[in-house]
mmCIF file of C-alpha atoms in Angstrom:
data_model
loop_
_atom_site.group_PDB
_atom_site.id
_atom_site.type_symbol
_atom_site.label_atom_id
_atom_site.label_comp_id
_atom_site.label_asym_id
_atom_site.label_seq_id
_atom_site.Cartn_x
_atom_site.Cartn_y
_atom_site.Cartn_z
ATOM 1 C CA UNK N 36 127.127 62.686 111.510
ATOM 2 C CA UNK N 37 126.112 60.407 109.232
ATOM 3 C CA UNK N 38 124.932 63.230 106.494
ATOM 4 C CA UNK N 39 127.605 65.328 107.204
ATOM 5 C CA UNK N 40 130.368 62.690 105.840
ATOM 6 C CA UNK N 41 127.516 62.401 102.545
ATOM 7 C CA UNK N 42 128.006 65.867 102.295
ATOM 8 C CA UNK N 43 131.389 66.257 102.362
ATOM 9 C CA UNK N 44 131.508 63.321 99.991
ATOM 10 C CA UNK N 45 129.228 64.584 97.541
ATOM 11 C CA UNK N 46 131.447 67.936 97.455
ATOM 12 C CA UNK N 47 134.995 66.314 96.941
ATOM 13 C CA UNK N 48 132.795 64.540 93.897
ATOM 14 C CA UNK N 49 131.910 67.491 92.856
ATOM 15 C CA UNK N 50 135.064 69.581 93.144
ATOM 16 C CA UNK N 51 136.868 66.777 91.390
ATOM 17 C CA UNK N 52 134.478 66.684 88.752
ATOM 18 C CA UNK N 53 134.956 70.265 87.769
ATOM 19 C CA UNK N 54 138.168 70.434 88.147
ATOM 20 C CA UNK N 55 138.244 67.703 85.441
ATOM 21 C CA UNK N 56 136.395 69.987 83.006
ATOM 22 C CA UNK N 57 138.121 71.349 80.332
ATOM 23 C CA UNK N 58 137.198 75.815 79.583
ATOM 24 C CA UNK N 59 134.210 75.810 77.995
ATOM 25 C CA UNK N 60 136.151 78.906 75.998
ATOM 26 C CA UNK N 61 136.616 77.567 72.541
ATOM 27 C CA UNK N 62 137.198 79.609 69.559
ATOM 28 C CA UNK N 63 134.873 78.269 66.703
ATOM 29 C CA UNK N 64 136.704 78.009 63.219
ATOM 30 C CA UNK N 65 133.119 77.729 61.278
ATOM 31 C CA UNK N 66 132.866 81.900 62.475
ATOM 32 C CA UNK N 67 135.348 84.176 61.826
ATOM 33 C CA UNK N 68 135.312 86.950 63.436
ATOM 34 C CA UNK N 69 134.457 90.014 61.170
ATOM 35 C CA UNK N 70 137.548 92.461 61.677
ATOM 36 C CA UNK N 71 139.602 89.246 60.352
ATOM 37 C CA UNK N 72 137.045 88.479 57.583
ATOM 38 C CA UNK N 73 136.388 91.967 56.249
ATOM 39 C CA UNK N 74 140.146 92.526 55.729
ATOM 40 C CA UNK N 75 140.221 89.884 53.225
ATOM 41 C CA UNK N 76 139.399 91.798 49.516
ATOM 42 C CA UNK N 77 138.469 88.435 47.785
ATOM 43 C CA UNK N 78 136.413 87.680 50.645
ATOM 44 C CA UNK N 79 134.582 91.455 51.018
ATOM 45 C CA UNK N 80 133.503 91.230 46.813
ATOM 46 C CA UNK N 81 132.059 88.315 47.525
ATOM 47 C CA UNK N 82 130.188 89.837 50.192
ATOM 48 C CA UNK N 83 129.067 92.861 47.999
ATOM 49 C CA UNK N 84 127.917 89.901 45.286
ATOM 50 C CA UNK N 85 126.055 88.472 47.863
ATOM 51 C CA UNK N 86 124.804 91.942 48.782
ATOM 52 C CA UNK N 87 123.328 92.668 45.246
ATOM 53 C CA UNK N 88 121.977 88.876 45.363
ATOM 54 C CA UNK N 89 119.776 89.152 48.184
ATOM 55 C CA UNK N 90 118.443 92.374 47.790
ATOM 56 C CA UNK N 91 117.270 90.927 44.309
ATOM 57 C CA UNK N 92 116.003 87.937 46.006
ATOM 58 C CA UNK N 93 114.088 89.965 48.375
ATOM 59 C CA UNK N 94 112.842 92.126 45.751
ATOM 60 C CA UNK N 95 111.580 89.478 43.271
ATOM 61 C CA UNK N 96 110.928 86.701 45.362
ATOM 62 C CA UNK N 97 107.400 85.041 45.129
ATOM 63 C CA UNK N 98 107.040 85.463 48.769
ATOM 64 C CA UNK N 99 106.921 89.066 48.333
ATOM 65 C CA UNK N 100 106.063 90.586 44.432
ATOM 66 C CA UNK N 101 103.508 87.562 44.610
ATOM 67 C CA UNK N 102 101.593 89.219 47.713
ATOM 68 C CA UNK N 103 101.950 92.797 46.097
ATOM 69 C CA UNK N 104 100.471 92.024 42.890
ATOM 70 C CA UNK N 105 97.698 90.275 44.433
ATOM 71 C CA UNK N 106 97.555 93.477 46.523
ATOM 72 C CA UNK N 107 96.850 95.513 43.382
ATOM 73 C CA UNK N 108 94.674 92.892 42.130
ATOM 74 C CA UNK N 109 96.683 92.557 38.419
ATOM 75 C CA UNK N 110 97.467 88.367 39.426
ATOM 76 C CA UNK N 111 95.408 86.118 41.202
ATOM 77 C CA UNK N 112 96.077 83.053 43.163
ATOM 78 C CA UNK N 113 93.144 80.425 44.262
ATOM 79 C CA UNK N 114 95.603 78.073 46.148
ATOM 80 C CA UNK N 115 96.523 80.830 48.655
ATOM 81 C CA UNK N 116 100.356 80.439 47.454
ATOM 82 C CA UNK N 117 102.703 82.605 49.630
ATOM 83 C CA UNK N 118 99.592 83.468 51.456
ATOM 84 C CA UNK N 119 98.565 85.394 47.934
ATOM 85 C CA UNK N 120 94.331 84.258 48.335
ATOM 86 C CA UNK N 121 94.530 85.784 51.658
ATOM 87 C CA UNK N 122 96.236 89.394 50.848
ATOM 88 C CA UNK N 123 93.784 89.572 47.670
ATOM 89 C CA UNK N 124 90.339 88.583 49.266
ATOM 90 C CA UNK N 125 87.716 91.425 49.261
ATOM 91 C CA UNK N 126 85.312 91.752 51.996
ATOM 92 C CA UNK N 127 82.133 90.367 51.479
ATOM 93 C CA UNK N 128 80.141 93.672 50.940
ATOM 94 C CA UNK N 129 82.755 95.400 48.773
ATOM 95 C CA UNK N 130 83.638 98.133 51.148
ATOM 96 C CA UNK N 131 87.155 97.266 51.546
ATOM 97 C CA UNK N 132 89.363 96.117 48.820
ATOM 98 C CA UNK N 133 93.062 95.545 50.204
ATOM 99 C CA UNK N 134 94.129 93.644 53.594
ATOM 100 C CA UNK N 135 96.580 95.602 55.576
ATOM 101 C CA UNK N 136 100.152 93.546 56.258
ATOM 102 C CA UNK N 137 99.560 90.974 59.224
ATOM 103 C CA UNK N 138 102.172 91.692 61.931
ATOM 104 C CA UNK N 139 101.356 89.921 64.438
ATOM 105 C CA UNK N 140 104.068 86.637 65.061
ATOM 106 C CA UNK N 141 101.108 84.217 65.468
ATOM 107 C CA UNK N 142 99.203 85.047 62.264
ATOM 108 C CA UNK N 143 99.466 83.238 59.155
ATOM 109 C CA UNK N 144 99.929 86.108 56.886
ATOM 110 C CA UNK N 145 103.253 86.999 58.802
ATOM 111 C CA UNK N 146 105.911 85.225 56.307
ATOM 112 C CA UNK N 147 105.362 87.055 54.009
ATOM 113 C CA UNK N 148 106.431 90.561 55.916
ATOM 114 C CA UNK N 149 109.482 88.811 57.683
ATOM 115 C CA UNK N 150 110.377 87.934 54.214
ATOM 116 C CA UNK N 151 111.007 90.897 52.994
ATOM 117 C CA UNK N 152 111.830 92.318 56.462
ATOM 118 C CA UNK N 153 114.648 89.901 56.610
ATOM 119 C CA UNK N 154 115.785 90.329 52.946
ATOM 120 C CA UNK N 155 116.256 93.882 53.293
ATOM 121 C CA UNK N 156 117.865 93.776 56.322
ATOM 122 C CA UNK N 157 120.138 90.825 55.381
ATOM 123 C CA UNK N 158 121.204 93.333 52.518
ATOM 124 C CA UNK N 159 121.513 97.007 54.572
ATOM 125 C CA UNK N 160 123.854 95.052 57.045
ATOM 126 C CA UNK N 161 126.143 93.222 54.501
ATOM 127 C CA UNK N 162 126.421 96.446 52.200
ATOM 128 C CA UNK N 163 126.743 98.548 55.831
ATOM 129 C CA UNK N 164 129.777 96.010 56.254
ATOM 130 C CA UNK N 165 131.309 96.109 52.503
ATOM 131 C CA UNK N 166 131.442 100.040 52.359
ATOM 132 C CA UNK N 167 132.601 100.454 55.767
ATOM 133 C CA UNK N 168 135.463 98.062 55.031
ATOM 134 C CA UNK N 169 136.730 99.808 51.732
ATOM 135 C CA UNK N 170 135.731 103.132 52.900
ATOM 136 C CA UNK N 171 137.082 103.801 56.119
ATOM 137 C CA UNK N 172 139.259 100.950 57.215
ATOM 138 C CA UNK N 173 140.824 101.373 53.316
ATOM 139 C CA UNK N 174 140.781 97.649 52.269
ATOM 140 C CA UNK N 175 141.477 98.371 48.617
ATOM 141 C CA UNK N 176 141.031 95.539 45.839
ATOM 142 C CA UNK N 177 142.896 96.954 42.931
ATOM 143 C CA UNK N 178 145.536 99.626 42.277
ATOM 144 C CA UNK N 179 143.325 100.564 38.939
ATOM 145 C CA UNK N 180 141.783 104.307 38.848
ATOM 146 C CA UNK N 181 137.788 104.556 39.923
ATOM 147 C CA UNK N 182 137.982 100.449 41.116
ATOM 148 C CA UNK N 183 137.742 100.812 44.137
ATOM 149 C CA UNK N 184 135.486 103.712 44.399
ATOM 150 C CA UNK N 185 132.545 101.346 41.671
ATOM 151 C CA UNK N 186 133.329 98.531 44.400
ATOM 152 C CA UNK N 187 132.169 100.628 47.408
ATOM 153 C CA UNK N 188 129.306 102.461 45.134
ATOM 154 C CA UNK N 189 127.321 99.392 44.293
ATOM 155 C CA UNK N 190 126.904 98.056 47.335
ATOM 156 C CA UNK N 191 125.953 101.578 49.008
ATOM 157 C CA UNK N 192 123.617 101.942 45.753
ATOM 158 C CA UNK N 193 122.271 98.579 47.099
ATOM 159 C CA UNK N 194 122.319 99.676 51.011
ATOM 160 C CA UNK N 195 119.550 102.563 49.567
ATOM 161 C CA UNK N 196 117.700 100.677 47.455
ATOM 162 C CA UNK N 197 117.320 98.086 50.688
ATOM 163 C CA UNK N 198 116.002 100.989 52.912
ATOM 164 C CA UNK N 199 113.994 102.802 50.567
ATOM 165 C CA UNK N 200 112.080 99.629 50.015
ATOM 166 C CA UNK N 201 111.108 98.943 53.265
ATOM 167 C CA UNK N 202 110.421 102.290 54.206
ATOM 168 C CA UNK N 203 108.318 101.674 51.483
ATOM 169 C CA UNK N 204 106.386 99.076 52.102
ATOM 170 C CA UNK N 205 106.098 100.049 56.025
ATOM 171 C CA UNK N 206 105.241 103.693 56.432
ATOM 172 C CA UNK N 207 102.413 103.843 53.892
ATOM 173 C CA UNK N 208 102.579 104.045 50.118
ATOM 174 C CA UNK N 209 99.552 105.593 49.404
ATOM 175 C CA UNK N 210 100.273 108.401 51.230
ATOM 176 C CA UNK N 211 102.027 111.711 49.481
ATOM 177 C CA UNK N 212 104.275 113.006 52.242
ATOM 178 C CA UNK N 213 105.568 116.328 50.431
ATOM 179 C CA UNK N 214 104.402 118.771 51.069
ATOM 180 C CA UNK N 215 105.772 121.091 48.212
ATOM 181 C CA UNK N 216 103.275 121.517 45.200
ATOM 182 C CA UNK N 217 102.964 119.074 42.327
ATOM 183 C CA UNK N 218 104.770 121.209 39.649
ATOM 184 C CA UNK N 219 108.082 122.367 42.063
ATOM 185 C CA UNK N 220 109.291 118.868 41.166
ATOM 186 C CA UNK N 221 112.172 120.166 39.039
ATOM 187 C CA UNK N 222 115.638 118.992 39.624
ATOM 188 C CA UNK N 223 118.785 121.081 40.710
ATOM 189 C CA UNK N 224 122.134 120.273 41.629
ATOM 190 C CA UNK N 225 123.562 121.003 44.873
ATOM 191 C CA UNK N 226 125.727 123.516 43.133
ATOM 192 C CA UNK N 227 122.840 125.250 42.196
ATOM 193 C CA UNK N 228 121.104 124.804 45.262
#
């Protein structure tokens, strides 16, 4: 009897407590949401500035051009700066001459692939965002001929650039994937084509 009053106590506490309880479903002002924000013209050429921005941070950033040059031996670092000694060390014998990117989450080497993982991706997804907003839900900035058309150009120029670099620097560089021969690398339009 005597826990079966405790336990009917202990639930009228409890119901009374969450009844209390205000909804834990609050709309945060510090994130907009981004049909709201991308509607905004001010706010989406800021965006594409800040698109153009961090692909150029990516791109010159010590944390990557430091490791790549160090990769192709033309800078040296003895401090092991943005893990610069590591990439750059030969093997002992001389058999090997490069170190391959270190993947793995645990290894020391890592920061400087999520930098430029992270860099590029930070830039495909904002510039995805920018042209998606001008293109196809028509936010237009000015009523000038060609504007808007150079708005939603750079940041798809940057978009590329963003993807072509990390293809780059993750499927191989070395490696000549055409298969065509050397001298059939003569342009054509695709009028002509």
């Amino acid at each position: 009897m005597k826990i079966a009053n405790l336990t009917r106590a202990a639930s009228l506490i409890a119901l009374v407590a969450m009844s209390a309880c205000k909804s834990l479903d609050v709309v945060n002002p510090n994130e907009p949401d981004a049909r709201r924000a991308l509607t905004d013209p001010a706010a989406l050429e800021a965006l594409a500035g800040g698109t153009l921005r961090s692909w150029s941070n990516t791109y010159q950033g010590m944390e990557a051009a430091g490791v790549l040059t160090t990769q192709a031996q033309s800078y040296s670092s003895s401090w092991n700066n943005y893990n610069m000694n590591f990439y750059s060390s030969l093997d002992g014998d001389g058999t090997r001459g490069t170190r391959g990117w270190q993947n793995d989450p645990a290894a020391a080497g890592r920061t400087s692939v999520e930098w430029q993982w992270t860099g590029y991706y930070s830039t495909l997804s904002s510039a995805t965002d920018v042209v998606k907003s001008i293109r196809i839900d028509n936010v237009v900035h000015r009523e000038r001929v060609g504007y808007q058309a150079r708005r939603s150009d750079c940041p798809a120029h940057a978009g590329g650039v963003a993807l072509r670099h990390r293809a780059q620097l993750r499927q191989g560089v070395y490696r000549r994937r055409d298969r065509r021969p050397r001298d059939a690398g003569v342009f054509r339009s695709q009028a002509a084509a």
